[in-house]
XYZ file of C-alpha atoms in Angstrom:
350
model
C 12.895 -1.437 79.516
C 13.056 2.446 80.365
C 9.732 4.177 79.570
C 9.151 8.305 78.901
C 6.054 9.699 81.293
C 4.166 12.427 79.336
C 2.760 15.795 80.731
C -0.664 15.999 81.653
C -3.054 19.042 80.653
C -4.383 18.379 84.011
C -7.703 21.142 82.475
C -9.500 19.914 80.835
C -10.288 17.109 83.938
C -10.712 20.695 85.977
C -13.110 22.355 83.040
C -15.239 19.423 82.581
C -16.825 19.054 85.937
C -20.220 18.511 85.590
C -21.002 19.223 82.912
C -19.241 17.679 80.154
C -18.865 19.470 76.685
C -18.934 18.086 72.925
C -16.247 18.608 71.697
C -15.546 15.303 68.929
C -18.427 14.219 66.194
C -17.390 10.399 64.608
C -20.609 9.211 62.302
C -20.458 5.860 60.553
C -22.114 7.441 58.407
C -21.805 3.233 56.016
C -20.582 -0.051 57.494
C -19.974 -1.085 54.390
C -16.610 -1.346 52.292
C -14.552 -1.853 49.682
C -11.378 -3.458 51.397
C -11.364 -6.471 53.110
C -8.882 -4.832 56.221
C -7.396 -7.880 57.976
C -7.313 -5.828 61.209
C -11.620 -4.729 61.125
C -14.187 -6.232 60.792
C -16.686 -3.932 59.022
C -15.000 -5.402 55.168
C -18.452 -7.913 54.053
C -20.060 -6.066 56.225
C -24.102 -7.669 55.715
C -25.220 -4.657 56.295
C -27.511 -2.555 53.506
C -27.829 0.619 52.463
C -31.344 0.954 52.575
C -30.329 0.650 56.588
C -28.039 3.357 56.826
C -28.784 6.914 57.563
C -30.374 8.881 54.769
C -28.997 12.328 53.838
C -31.393 14.060 55.175
C -31.223 12.464 59.096
C -26.796 13.325 58.154
C -27.363 16.356 57.702
C -29.683 17.132 60.626
C -27.326 14.824 62.914
C -24.419 17.424 61.817
C -26.419 20.993 62.394
C -27.738 19.509 65.485
C -24.089 19.568 66.592
C -22.657 22.139 66.183
C -25.450 24.038 67.744
C -23.619 22.092 70.780
C -20.466 23.343 70.579
C -18.694 20.790 68.153
C -15.897 22.352 66.558
C -14.678 18.457 65.252
C -16.565 15.951 63.127
C -15.140 13.246 60.936
C -16.857 10.880 58.418
C -15.842 7.954 58.572
C -16.776 4.092 57.029
C -16.966 1.895 56.397
C -15.534 3.380 52.916
C -17.915 6.101 53.268
C -16.671 7.185 49.622
C -19.606 3.721 48.813
C -22.048 6.890 49.568
C -23.639 8.875 46.590
C -23.546 11.263 48.832
C -20.736 11.835 50.833
C -19.757 15.595 49.519
C -23.249 16.926 50.403
C -22.636 15.131 52.930
C -19.161 16.837 53.125
C -19.906 20.568 52.351
C -22.065 20.611 55.046
C -19.951 20.849 57.496
C -18.380 23.832 55.534
C -21.286 25.759 55.159
C -22.207 25.248 59.567
C -18.030 27.218 59.703
C -16.877 23.838 60.801
C -14.736 22.661 57.942
C -11.537 23.800 59.361
C -11.753 20.503 61.524
C -13.948 18.289 59.621
C -12.313 15.117 58.415
C -13.063 12.133 55.574
C -11.441 9.427 56.420
C -11.235 7.181 53.481
C -9.054 4.251 52.691
C -9.107 6.246 49.091
C -9.453 3.613 46.314
C -12.431 5.268 45.154
C -11.273 8.421 44.462
C -10.134 9.764 41.105
C -10.294 13.466 39.816
C -13.171 14.327 39.713
C -13.682 13.566 42.813
C -11.357 14.677 44.571
C -12.018 18.017 41.757
C -15.566 18.025 43.902
C -14.564 16.916 47.503
C -12.329 20.050 46.481
C -14.671 22.602 46.091
C -17.494 21.078 48.255
C -15.252 21.995 51.495
C -11.485 24.187 50.443
C -10.497 23.944 54.382
C -11.887 20.006 55.059
C -9.360 17.600 55.399
C -9.130 14.251 53.442
C -7.579 11.450 55.557
C -6.485 8.214 53.390
C -5.393 4.961 54.747
C -1.853 3.520 54.154
C -0.525 0.308 56.031
C 2.245 -0.870 54.200
C 5.858 1.190 52.861
C 4.594 -1.406 49.568
C 2.691 -2.320 47.600
C 3.020 -6.498 49.010
C 2.876 -5.377 52.185
C -0.188 -3.129 51.669
C -2.295 -4.867 49.067
C -1.972 -8.547 51.825
C -3.531 -6.208 55.348
C -6.043 -4.568 53.131
C -7.298 -7.483 51.148
C -7.765 -5.033 47.778
C -4.747 -5.831 45.588
C -4.188 -2.729 43.454
C -5.376 -0.726 46.895
C -1.467 0.654 47.381
C -1.262 2.527 43.938
C -4.565 3.996 44.144
C -3.682 5.143 47.367
C -0.427 7.228 45.885
C -2.737 7.736 42.878
C -5.433 9.665 45.261
C -2.479 11.482 47.217
C -1.940 13.418 43.368
C -5.358 13.766 43.194
C -5.917 15.419 46.270
C -2.184 17.480 46.102
C -4.209 18.734 42.415
C -7.981 19.507 43.599
C -7.144 21.220 47.067
C -3.067 22.979 45.765
C -1.733 21.407 48.454
C -1.189 18.532 50.304
C -2.049 20.951 54.058
C -5.660 19.289 53.382
C -4.357 15.171 52.642
C -3.546 13.167 55.842
C -2.135 10.006 55.956
C -3.302 6.873 58.277
C -1.979 3.989 58.989
C -3.372 0.849 61.194
C -0.480 -0.330 63.208
C -0.729 -4.345 63.367
C 1.310 -7.135 63.837
C 1.899 -7.818 60.086
C 3.123 -3.797 59.837
C 4.938 -2.729 63.937
C 8.476 -3.816 62.117
C 7.684 -2.135 59.703
C 6.577 1.822 61.263
C 10.068 3.397 59.949
C 9.727 3.077 56.883
C 5.914 3.511 57.022
C 6.808 7.116 58.028
C 9.901 7.186 55.064
C 7.487 6.427 52.577
C 4.847 8.785 53.638
C 6.968 12.147 54.191
C 7.952 10.605 50.479
C 4.465 11.436 49.133
C 5.138 15.473 50.474
C 1.848 14.644 53.195
C 1.882 16.715 56.008
C 0.407 14.911 58.914
C 0.533 11.206 59.355
C -0.793 9.104 62.412
C -0.120 5.854 64.261
C -3.600 4.002 64.918
C -2.136 0.869 66.612
C -4.568 -1.988 66.832
C -5.070 -3.937 70.102
C -6.632 -6.246 72.134
C -6.793 -9.757 74.126
C -9.021 -10.852 72.581
C -8.008 -14.580 70.769
C -10.087 -13.329 67.475
C -8.148 -10.200 66.790
C -5.313 -12.514 65.433
C -3.383 -9.389 64.009
C -3.873 -7.151 66.904
C -0.942 -6.016 68.769
C 0.190 -8.599 71.567
C 0.695 -6.770 74.622
C 4.562 -6.755 73.734
C 4.301 -5.655 70.421
C 2.849 -2.260 71.919
C 5.275 -1.608 74.360
C 7.779 -1.465 71.987
C 5.612 0.578 69.927
C 4.886 3.181 72.405
C 9.034 2.899 73.657
C 9.811 3.449 70.298
C 7.514 7.353 69.634
C 10.278 9.608 71.405
C 12.314 8.146 68.282
C 8.811 7.969 65.403
C 8.615 11.710 66.147
C 11.927 12.371 65.687
C 11.851 10.323 62.015
C 9.820 12.447 61.094
C 10.282 15.927 62.083
C 13.705 15.526 59.718
C 11.221 14.782 56.850
C 9.576 18.278 57.708
C 5.753 16.412 59.282
C 3.953 16.245 62.295
C 3.681 11.993 63.697
C 0.714 12.215 65.039
C -0.006 11.154 68.627
C 0.202 6.859 68.545
C -3.452 7.070 69.654
C -6.235 9.384 69.818
C -6.508 10.975 72.915
C -4.129 11.344 76.428
C -5.177 9.773 80.061
C -4.420 10.820 83.493
C -4.844 7.109 85.043
C -6.004 7.850 87.824
C -8.647 10.003 86.938
C -9.029 7.191 83.956
C -10.863 8.532 80.836
C -12.960 10.436 79.822
C -12.672 10.229 76.003
C -17.471 9.974 76.055
C -16.978 13.823 78.418
C -16.016 15.097 74.795
C -16.908 12.701 72.084
C -19.903 11.374 71.047
C -20.367 7.975 68.131
C -22.674 7.207 66.151
C -22.799 4.272 63.665
C -24.779 4.105 60.074
C -28.158 2.927 61.323
C -27.525 5.953 64.430
C -27.280 4.582 67.456
C -25.151 6.279 69.563
C -21.795 5.591 71.776
C -19.454 7.083 73.565
C -17.203 5.987 72.641
C -15.715 3.342 69.713
C -14.515 0.878 71.486
C -18.321 0.275 72.023
C -19.338 -0.418 68.934
C -18.580 -3.976 66.994
C -16.859 -4.383 64.347
C -13.068 -3.783 65.421
C -13.246 -4.731 68.977
C -14.448 -7.340 71.748
C -17.325 -7.090 72.474
C -20.901 -4.117 71.505
C -22.419 -2.234 74.363
C -25.738 -1.204 74.446
C -25.949 2.335 72.242
C -27.027 5.075 74.612
C -29.447 6.792 72.071
C -31.139 6.492 68.731
C -30.305 9.834 66.416
C -33.440 9.971 64.258
C -34.159 13.535 64.567
C -33.371 17.164 65.501
C -32.788 17.076 69.563
C -31.977 13.196 69.960
C -28.227 13.991 70.840
C -28.875 16.712 72.751
C -30.949 14.864 74.592
C -28.882 11.708 75.034
C -26.030 13.650 75.291
C -27.531 15.059 78.387
C -28.454 11.934 79.584
C -28.519 9.583 82.759
C -27.723 6.785 80.469
C -24.853 8.854 79.271
C -23.805 10.250 81.975
C -23.733 6.749 83.473
C -20.991 5.813 80.815
C -19.259 8.885 82.000
C -19.025 7.039 84.956
C -17.613 3.480 84.774
C -14.844 4.818 81.581
C -13.319 7.414 84.295
C -12.806 4.007 86.292
C -12.059 1.799 83.827
C -15.826 -0.253 84.250
C -16.518 -1.891 80.768
C -16.266 -4.900 78.649
C -13.723 -3.349 76.528
C -11.653 -1.261 78.300
C -9.076 -2.979 79.518
C -8.622 -5.903 76.559
C -9.000 -3.353 73.804
C -7.927 -0.167 74.500
C -4.360 0.202 73.644
C -4.617 4.109 76.180
C -5.565 1.868 79.064
C -2.609 -0.977 78.224
C -0.824 2.491 77.263
C -0.923 3.828 81.023
C -0.753 0.608 82.388
C 2.668 -0.032 81.289
C 3.966 3.052 82.118
C 3.198 4.795 79.282
C 1.677 8.666 79.128
C 0.858 10.630 75.567
C -0.778 13.205 73.533
C -2.029 15.261 72.827
C -4.685 15.269 75.225
C -8.181 14.872 72.884
C -10.408 17.446 75.751
C -8.906 20.387 75.184
C -6.754 19.737 71.938
C -3.742 21.291 74.115
C -0.474 19.762 72.592
C 1.858 17.871 75.847
C 5.320 17.774 75.933
C 7.791 14.724 76.834
C 8.815 15.812 81.108
């Protein structure tokens, strides 16, 4: 198999030095979910609503991240639309002036016309990212474990398009697993047909035997080998196909994600990577801190525990790095891809 390498921007790694900058905060606002996705461990979570961070705590977390210079905030789950305060949380990012880079990630099944109007009014420049994992109702609903889910997503696109006035505020994520990897081209065609202009493919990869629907080494290699073709197919529809996985890496330098990202789960536990939190992946690492009140995020970010976590990530020494991270495996296969998540600079084929 012939592989193509991408030129990687090194600015972020040179700038990082001894002063990592928080740029990207992912908040798992709930682990409750109304879907039972084959590839996900959150469906059917026994975690009760009472154990989740209350509204004021999450509002404080968002405010503190913004004060630290964070300009990308994602509200995710579980299914975040199950929270009664989700519109308020979405609105708060707008009030802090980081609305253009705030995204609400949802399966879309709970967005009706009224809720779409509420979201658009709360954060007119925000983004709502829906999940679509199949090109047919049969495939999508089977993967999501939710009969009728496919039709609800399509309806949500229409409601959001009407509420925001265009599709520029709507994104689609497709989780690529062993059930739909062969249909990637067809899924791209369906998403483009909805008028969507930003489509992200997220491969689920694990060498853990329990991940029965995760991509195998062979399937992941094939997906990255098709990356250029998939992007051209999207461009034919005037749609941007966002990089096949979240961040670019420099193989010799290891992973730099913990130098710009924090992942906070629904109980306030702070991690340096989403793979450190169980639900999708192999094993759960100890949290680096707990967010309870203002100041906790900044204290954790500069802590010795976070510094050690970053050092181990650069050397790919965490238990979940090699078995579960598609990016690291892609490097092992000599595939490098972008854009670089640290500096948000685009990279191109060399």
